[in-house]
Amino acid sequence: MNSVVTCAIIRKMAKITNLANKIEKQLPAELVNFMQVAGRVATSQGQNLYLVGGVVRDLLLGRTNFDLDLVVEGNAIELAQQLAEINQGKIVTYPQFNTAKLQWSQWSVDLATARSETYTKPGALPRVKSSSIESDLSRRDFTINTMAIYLSPSRYGELIDMYGGRNDLKHKLVRILHEKSFIDDATRIWRSLRYEQRLNFQLGKNTLKLLKRDIPMLDTISGDRIRYELECILQEERPEKVLRRAEELNVLQRLHPALKGNGWLAEKFEQARQLSSPNPPPVGLYLALLAYPLTDEENERLISRLRLPKSLAQALRDSISLKTKLQPLANPKLTPSSIYHLLHGYSSPAIITNSLASDSPVARQHIHLFLNKLRYVKPALTGNDLKRMSITPGPQIKEILQRLHEARLDGKVTSKQGEKELVKEWLG
Ligand code: CTP
């Protein structure tokens, strides 16, 4: 018996799964071709190459995912450089992590050097060193994310499943790999809920028990990392599902005790999606809706916990302070200029949040008018035009421009000529 036949028999006995067919069927031909070439190039450099993580999980689930993550036992940057030449692509390298991003035509692929991690203290970023694919997979979060596929030609398509990830996919389970996983990295608490709700899975029994035990560890995570997780959640198709589950497990309250993942939020998120369609709502809008029930003071605590960048912080502050304007905005007799003065200066996500949150159809109509029309209205005359009409530069010009703006808003004037006549009338 020759060695090829022997290998085939051994693999069959070990129940080796080959996913080459699935790869071929589910991924675009350009990516399949890329992976085959990459496997050959890696082998010629004496390195082993694997497809890992989310894309393997999604291949097995039949979900669309074209975000290729490759791991190489060797040197990812060297491999990326050679692949960039072949594909006429460009690379961005991260020598401190020994990783690279390769981009060509519409594709982008991440390449990492297989590494092991040690956590020196809970919540801190781990210490990393190069290692084998096995230790790289063993540092990962959930069994369903620990699978890899060989890309080297001799074993192309073979599945590596060290932790029963495939079985967990079958049973729709999110399970961590070891007792200390959430302690090492408590962002995994949020990540577990994200996968659970995205895939309609359940947390494994022991994983759920450990998650509850380790909720206090969320406090060890920096604002930037928690914000990143929250942003990932808000980019899910139905973020409200994750937030509802997070409230049920007291995870959301750890972020801020006054936050709610309730039916009100679900309804508003759905309305936000309809409003933004065909695009997904911006993260700022979702976040402002989430923070809407907070007081100013509570909101400030959330902003600093998440270390929100200025524009997002402003959207949240505006949205909460605009609440006081909802009652006056519900007055059906408001003139367009009064609507303008009530809403002018607030950021768009804050205004939209209040429109979604308001129970008054009149207030919503007024906000709609402001967003679609009033905020763009300007007088045709400028300060220079007024000077040419022999008005002395100074506060009078400012006042006239303001009055013209209001007249425009309220439809009392509609042309430049009309504005000139109005100014002459005012000046007597
Ligand atoms: N990972 C981890 N612990 C984290 C973050 C990530 O172990 N705190 C691992 C996971 O195994 C994951 C991989 O790193 O598969 C890449 O992380 P990420 O890019 O967040 O996940 P993807 O699988 O690429 O994306 P997704 O699962 O959202 O489709």
GROMACS .gro file of N, CA, C and O in nm, residues 122-204:
model
  332
  122PRO      N    1  -0.619   4.021   3.536
  122PRO     CA    2  -0.751   4.024   3.471
  122PRO      C    3  -0.778   4.156   3.401
  122PRO      O    4  -0.750   4.262   3.455
  123GLY      N    5  -0.831   4.144   3.278
  123GLY     CA    6  -0.874   4.265   3.208
  123GLY      C    7  -0.765   4.333   3.129
  123GLY      O    8  -0.792   4.407   3.036
  124ALA      N    9  -0.638   4.307   3.165
  124ALA     CA   10  -0.528   4.372   3.092
  124ALA      C   11  -0.510   4.299   2.960
  124ALA      O   12  -0.552   4.184   2.944
  125LEU      N   13  -0.444   4.367   2.864
  125LEU     CA   14  -0.418   4.298   2.738
  125LEU      C   15  -0.312   4.190   2.765
  125LEU      O   16  -0.223   4.209   2.848
  126PRO      N   17  -0.323   4.076   2.696
  126PRO     CA   18  -0.234   3.964   2.727
  126PRO      C   19  -0.093   3.982   2.672
  126PRO      O   20  -0.072   4.060   2.579
  127ARG      N   21   0.002   3.905   2.731
  127ARG     CA   22   0.137   3.896   2.673
  127ARG      C   23   0.132   3.789   2.566
  127ARG      O   24   0.076   3.682   2.588
  128VAL      N   25   0.192   3.819   2.451
  128VAL     CA   26   0.181   3.720   2.343
  128VAL      C   27   0.318   3.672   2.296
  128VAL      O   28   0.416   3.746   2.304
  129LYS      N   29   0.323   3.546   2.255
  129LYS     CA   30   0.445   3.498   2.188
  129LYS      C   31   0.410   3.396   2.079
  129LYS      O   32   0.306   3.331   2.087
  130SER      N   33   0.495   3.387   1.977
  130SER     CA   34   0.466   3.298   1.864
  130SER      C   35   0.453   3.154   1.913
  130SER      O   36   0.522   3.114   2.006
  131SER      N   37   0.365   3.080   1.845
  131SER     CA   38   0.346   2.942   1.889
  131SER      C   39   0.286   2.859   1.776
  131SER      O   40   0.286   2.900   1.661
  132SER      N   41   0.227   2.746   1.814
  132SER     CA   42   0.166   2.656   1.716
  132SER      C   43   0.020   2.692   1.698
  132SER      O   44  -0.037   2.765   1.779
  133ILE      N   45  -0.043   2.635   1.595
  133ILE     CA   46  -0.186   2.659   1.572
  133ILE      C   47  -0.266   2.609   1.693
  133ILE      O   48  -0.363   2.673   1.735
  134GLU      N   49  -0.220   2.498   1.754
  134GLU     CA   50  -0.296   2.444   1.868
  134GLU      C   51  -0.301   2.546   1.981
  134GLU      O   52  -0.408   2.571   2.038
  135SER      N   53  -0.186   2.606   2.017
  135SER     CA   54  -0.195   2.703   2.128
  135SER      C   55  -0.268   2.829   2.085
  135SER      O   56  -0.333   2.893   2.167
  136ASP      N   57  -0.258   2.863   1.956
  136ASP     CA   58  -0.333   2.980   1.910
  136ASP      C   59  -0.483   2.958   1.928
  136ASP      O   60  -0.556   3.046   1.973
  137LEU      N   61  -0.529   2.838   1.895
  137LEU     CA   62  -0.673   2.811   1.907
  137LEU      C   63  -0.714   2.801   2.054
  137LEU      O   64  -0.825   2.839   2.091
  138SER      N   65  -0.621   2.754   2.138
  138SER     CA   66  -0.658   2.732   2.278
  138SER      C   67  -0.671   2.863   2.356
  138SER      O   68  -0.724   2.865   2.465
  139ARG      N   69  -0.623   2.978   2.299
  139ARG     CA   70  -0.634   3.105   2.370
  139ARG      C   71  -0.766   3.174   2.338
  139ARG      O   72  -0.794   3.281   2.385
  140ARG      N   73  -0.847   3.114   2.253
  140ARG     CA   74  -0.965   3.185   2.201
  140ARG      C   75  -1.086   3.176   2.294
  140ARG      O   76  -1.086   3.103   2.391
  141ASP      N   77  -1.190   3.253   2.256
  141ASP     CA   78  -1.301   3.272   2.349
  141ASP      C   79  -1.399   3.155   2.361
  141ASP      O   80  -1.419   3.102   2.469
  142PHE      N   81  -1.460   3.113   2.249
  142PHE     CA   82  -1.566   3.012   2.258
  142PHE      C   83  -1.535   2.896   2.164
  142PHE      O   84  -1.472   2.915   2.059
  143THR      N   85  -1.584   2.780   2.200
  143THR     CA   86  -1.553   2.660   2.120
  143THR      C   87  -1.590   2.683   1.973
  143THR      O   88  -1.516   2.640   1.885
  144ILE      N   89  -1.703   2.751   1.949
  144ILE     CA   90  -1.747   2.769   1.809
  144ILE      C   91  -1.653   2.860   1.730
  144ILE      O   92  -1.661   2.867   1.608
  145ASN      N   93  -1.564   2.931   1.801
  145ASN     CA   94  -1.467   3.018   1.732
  145ASN      C   95  -1.328   2.956   1.728
  145ASN      O   96  -1.232   3.023   1.690
  146THR      N   97  -1.316   2.830   1.773
  146THR     CA   98  -1.180   2.773   1.784
  146THR      C   99  -1.147   2.678   1.670
  146THR      O  100  -1.047   2.607   1.676
  147MET      N  101  -1.232   2.674   1.571
  147MET     CA  102  -1.204   2.579   1.462
  147MET      C  103  -1.115   2.643   1.354
  147MET      O  104  -1.117   2.765   1.337
  148ALA      N  105  -1.039   2.558   1.289
  148ALA     CA  106  -0.949   2.606   1.183
  148ALA      C  107  -0.953   2.508   1.066
  148ALA      O  108  -0.996   2.393   1.082
  149ILE      N  109  -0.911   2.555   0.951
  149ILE     CA  110  -0.905   2.469   0.832
  149ILE      C  111  -0.764   2.478   0.771
  149ILE      O  112  -0.713   2.589   0.751
  150TYR      N  113  -0.704   2.363   0.744
  150TYR     CA  114  -0.573   2.361   0.680
  150TYR      C  115  -0.583   2.422   0.540
  150TYR      O  116  -0.675   2.389   0.465
  151LEU      N  117  -0.486   2.505   0.504
  151LEU     CA  118  -0.483   2.556   0.365
  151LEU      C  119  -0.361   2.505   0.289
  151LEU      O  120  -0.349   2.526   0.169
  152SER      N  121  -0.271   2.440   0.362
  152SER     CA  122  -0.153   2.386   0.292
  152SER      C  123  -0.199   2.276   0.197
  152SER      O  124  -0.290   2.199   0.233
  153PRO      N  125  -0.140   2.267   0.073
  153PRO     CA  126  -0.195   2.178  -0.030
  153PRO      C  127  -0.214   2.033   0.015
  153PRO      O  128  -0.315   1.973  -0.017
  154SER      N  129  -0.122   1.979   0.095
  154SER     CA  130  -0.133   1.836   0.126
  154SER      C  131  -0.255   1.806   0.214
  154SER      O  132  -0.303   1.694   0.217
  155ARG      N  133  -0.304   1.905   0.288
  155ARG     CA  134  -0.419   1.878   0.375
  155ARG      C  135  -0.530   1.982   0.353
  155ARG      O  136  -0.611   2.006   0.441
  156TYR      N  137  -0.531   2.041   0.236
  156TYR     CA  138  -0.623   2.152   0.207
  156TYR      C  139  -0.768   2.116   0.241
  156TYR      O  140  -0.821   2.014   0.195
  157GLY      N  141  -0.832   2.199   0.321
  157GLY     CA  142  -0.975   2.179   0.351
  157GLY      C  143  -1.003   2.101   0.478
  157GLY      O  144  -1.117   2.096   0.525
  158GLU      N  145  -0.897   2.041   0.539
  158GLU     CA  146  -0.924   1.959   0.659
  158GLU      C  147  -0.958   2.045   0.779
  158GLU      O  148  -0.892   2.147   0.806
  159LEU      N  149  -1.058   2.002   0.852
  159LEU     CA  150  -1.104   2.078   0.969
  159LEU      C  151  -1.024   2.039   1.094
  159LEU      O  152  -1.003   1.921   1.120
  160ILE      N  153  -0.983   2.141   1.170
  160ILE     CA  154  -0.924   2.115   1.303
  160ILE      C  155  -1.027   2.160   1.405
  160ILE      O  156  -1.069   2.276   1.404
  161ASP      N  157  -1.068   2.069   1.489
  161ASP     CA  158  -1.173   2.103   1.587
  161ASP      C  159  -1.133   2.041   1.722
  161ASP      O  160  -1.174   1.931   1.757
  162MET      N  161  -1.051   2.117   1.796
  162MET     CA  162  -0.995   2.060   1.919
  162MET      C  163  -1.091   2.064   2.037
  162MET      O  164  -1.072   1.994   2.136
  163TYR      N  165  -1.191   2.150   2.031
  163TYR     CA  166  -1.274   2.171   2.150
  163TYR      C  167  -1.422   2.137   2.130
  163TYR      O  168  -1.508   2.184   2.204
  164GLY      N  169  -1.450   2.061   2.028
  164GLY     CA  170  -1.590   2.021   2.005
  164GLY      C  171  -1.675   2.136   1.954
  164GLY      O  172  -1.795   2.142   1.983
  165GLY      N  173  -1.615   2.225   1.878
  165GLY     CA  174  -1.689   2.340   1.826
  165GLY      C  175  -1.803   2.298   1.733
  165GLY      O  176  -1.913   2.353   1.738
  166ARG      N  177  -1.775   2.196   1.652
  166ARG     CA  178  -1.876   2.154   1.556
  166ARG      C  179  -1.998   2.097   1.628
  166ARG      O  180  -2.112   2.122   1.590
  167ASN      N  181  -1.970   2.020   1.732
  167ASN     CA  182  -2.079   1.964   1.811
  167ASN      C  183  -2.161   2.075   1.879
  167ASN      O  184  -2.283   2.070   1.886
  168ASP      N  185  -2.091   2.178   1.924
  168ASP     CA  186  -2.162   2.290   1.988
  168ASP      C  187  -2.245   2.368   1.886
  168ASP      O  188  -2.353   2.418   1.919
  169LEU      N  189  -2.194   2.374   1.763
  169LEU     CA  190  -2.275   2.439   1.658
  169LEU      C  191  -2.403   2.359   1.638
  169LEU      O  192  -2.511   2.415   1.625
  170LYS      N  193  -2.386   2.227   1.638
  170LYS     CA  194  -2.502   2.140   1.616
  170LYS      C  195  -2.604   2.160   1.729
  170LYS      O  196  -2.724   2.165   1.705
  171HIS      N  197  -2.553   2.173   1.851
  171HIS     CA  198  -2.644   2.187   1.965
  171HIS      C  199  -2.674   2.332   2.000
  171HIS      O  200  -2.734   2.360   2.102
  172LYS      N  201  -2.628   2.423   1.915
  172LYS     CA  202  -2.655   2.567   1.931
  172LYS      C  203  -2.609   2.619   2.068
  172LYS      O  204  -2.685   2.680   2.142
  173LEU      N  205  -2.482   2.590   2.098
  173LEU     CA  206  -2.430   2.630   2.229
  173LEU      C  207  -2.311   2.725   2.217
  173LEU      O  208  -2.224   2.706   2.132
  174VAL      N  209  -2.308   2.825   2.305
  174VAL     CA  210  -2.189   2.910   2.319
  174VAL      C  211  -2.121   2.866   2.449
  174VAL      O  212  -2.179   2.878   2.557
  175ARG      N  213  -2.000   2.813   2.434
  175ARG     CA  214  -1.929   2.764   2.554
  175ARG      C  215  -1.787   2.818   2.557
  175ARG      O  216  -1.719   2.823   2.453
  176ILE      N  217  -1.743   2.859   2.677
  176ILE     CA  218  -1.603   2.899   2.691
  176ILE      C  219  -1.516   2.774   2.706
  176ILE      O  220  -1.568   2.666   2.730
  177LEU      N  221  -1.383   2.793   2.695
  177LEU     CA  222  -1.296   2.676   2.693
  177LEU      C  223  -1.250   2.633   2.831
  177LEU      O  224  -1.216   2.518   2.854
  178HIS      N  225  -1.243   2.730   2.922
  178HIS     CA  226  -1.193   2.695   3.056
  178HIS      C  227  -1.250   2.789   3.161
  178HIS      O  228  -1.297   2.899   3.129
  179GLU      N  229  -1.244   2.745   3.285
  179GLU     CA  230  -1.305   2.815   3.400
  179GLU      C  231  -1.267   2.962   3.414
  179GLU      O  232  -1.341   3.042   3.468
  180LYS      N  233  -1.142   2.995   3.369
  180LYS     CA  234  -1.094   3.132   3.395
  180LYS      C  235  -1.112   3.226   3.274
  180LYS      O  236  -1.064   3.339   3.275
  181SER      N  237  -1.183   3.178   3.173
  181SER     CA  238  -1.191   3.255   3.049
  181SER      C  239  -1.247   3.397   3.070
  181SER      O  240  -1.191   3.495   3.020
  182PHE      N  241  -1.357   3.407   3.143
  182PHE     CA  242  -1.417   3.540   3.164
  182PHE      C  243  -1.333   3.627   3.257
  182PHE      O  244  -1.341   3.749   3.253
  183ILE      N  245  -1.255   3.560   3.343
  183ILE     CA  246  -1.168   3.637   3.434
  183ILE      C  247  -1.052   3.695   3.354
  183ILE      O  248  -1.018   3.813   3.367
  184ASP      N  249  -0.993   3.611   3.267
  184ASP     CA  250  -0.884   3.659   3.182
  184ASP      C  251  -0.929   3.780   3.101
  184ASP      O  252  -0.856   3.878   3.086
  185ASP      N  253  -1.050   3.770   3.046
  185ASP     CA  254  -1.095   3.874   2.955
  185ASP      C  255  -1.247   3.886   2.964
  185ASP      O  256  -1.321   3.813   2.899
  186ALA      N  257  -1.290   3.981   3.048
  186ALA     CA  258  -1.435   3.993   3.074
  186ALA      C  259  -1.512   4.050   2.955
  186ALA      O  260  -1.634   4.046   2.954
  187THR      N  261  -1.441   4.102   2.852
  187THR     CA  262  -1.517   4.146   2.734
  187THR      C  263  -1.589   4.024   2.673
  187THR      O  264  -1.688   4.039   2.603
  188ARG      N  265  -1.538   3.905   2.705
  188ARG     CA  266  -1.601   3.783   2.653
  188ARG      C  267  -1.743   3.767   2.708
  188ARG      O  268  -1.824   3.695   2.649
  189ILE      N  269  -1.774   3.831   2.820
  189ILE     CA  270  -1.911   3.825   2.873
  189ILE      C  271  -2.004   3.888   2.771
  189ILE      O  272  -2.105   3.830   2.731
  190TRP      N  273  -1.967   4.007   2.725
  190TRP     CA  274  -2.049   4.075   2.624
  190TRP      C  275  -2.047   3.998   2.492
  190TRP      O  276  -2.148   3.985   2.425
  191ARG      N  277  -1.929   3.949   2.456
  191ARG     CA  278  -1.918   3.876   2.329
  191ARG      C  279  -2.006   3.751   2.328
  191ARG      O  280  -2.069   3.720   2.229
  192SER      N  281  -2.012   3.682   2.444
  192SER     CA  282  -2.093   3.559   2.450
  192SER      C  283  -2.240   3.592   2.423
  192SER      O  284  -2.309   3.518   2.353
  193LEU      N  285  -2.287   3.704   2.475
  193LEU     CA  286  -2.428   3.741   2.454
  193LEU      C  287  -2.451   3.780   2.308
  193LEU      O  288  -2.556   3.755   2.251
  194ARG      N  289  -2.350   3.843   2.250
  194ARG     CA  290  -2.362   3.884   2.110
  194ARG      C  291  -2.377   3.761   2.019
  194ARG      O  292  -2.464   3.756   1.933
  195TYR      N  293  -2.292   3.660   2.040
  195TYR     CA  294  -2.303   3.539   1.957
  195TYR      C  295  -2.433   3.465   1.988
  195TYR      O  296  -2.500   3.415   1.898
  196GLU      N  297  -2.465   3.457   2.117
  196GLU     CA  298  -2.586   3.383   2.156
  196GLU      C  299  -2.707   3.440   2.083
  196GLU      O  300  -2.788   3.366   2.026
  197GLN      N  301  -2.720   3.572   2.084
  197GLN     CA  302  -2.839   3.633   2.025
  197GLN      C  303  -2.831   3.639   1.873
  197GLN      O  304  -2.931   3.623   1.806
  198ARG      N  305  -2.711   3.662   1.820
  198ARG     CA  306  -2.698   3.668   1.673
  198ARG      C  307  -2.737   3.534   1.611
  198ARG      O  308  -2.807   3.527   1.511
  199LEU      N  309  -2.687   3.425   1.673
  199LEU     CA  310  -2.705   3.294   1.612
  199LEU      C  311  -2.828   3.219   1.665
  199LEU      O  312  -2.854   3.107   1.624
  200ASN      N  313  -2.901   3.282   1.758
  200ASN     CA  314  -3.011   3.213   1.826
  200ASN      C  315  -2.961   3.087   1.895
  200ASN      O  316  -3.020   2.979   1.881
  201PHE      N  317  -2.847   3.099   1.964
  201PHE     CA  318  -2.791   2.989   2.040
  201PHE      C  319  -2.825   3.010   2.188
  201PHE      O  320  -2.897   3.103   2.223
  202GLN      N  321  -2.767   2.924   2.272
  202GLN     CA  322  -2.780   2.942   2.417
  202GLN      C  323  -2.643   2.931   2.480
  202GLN      O  324  -2.558   2.858   2.428
  203LEU      N  325  -2.626   2.999   2.592
  203LEU     CA  326  -2.500   2.981   2.665
  203LEU      C  327  -2.503   2.841   2.726
  203LEU      O  328  -2.608   2.798   2.776
  204GLY      N  329  -2.388   2.771   2.723
  204GLY     CA  330  -2.380   2.641   2.788
  204GLY      C  331  -2.407   2.659   2.937
  204GLY      O  332  -2.388   2.768   2.992
   0.00000   0.00000   0.00000
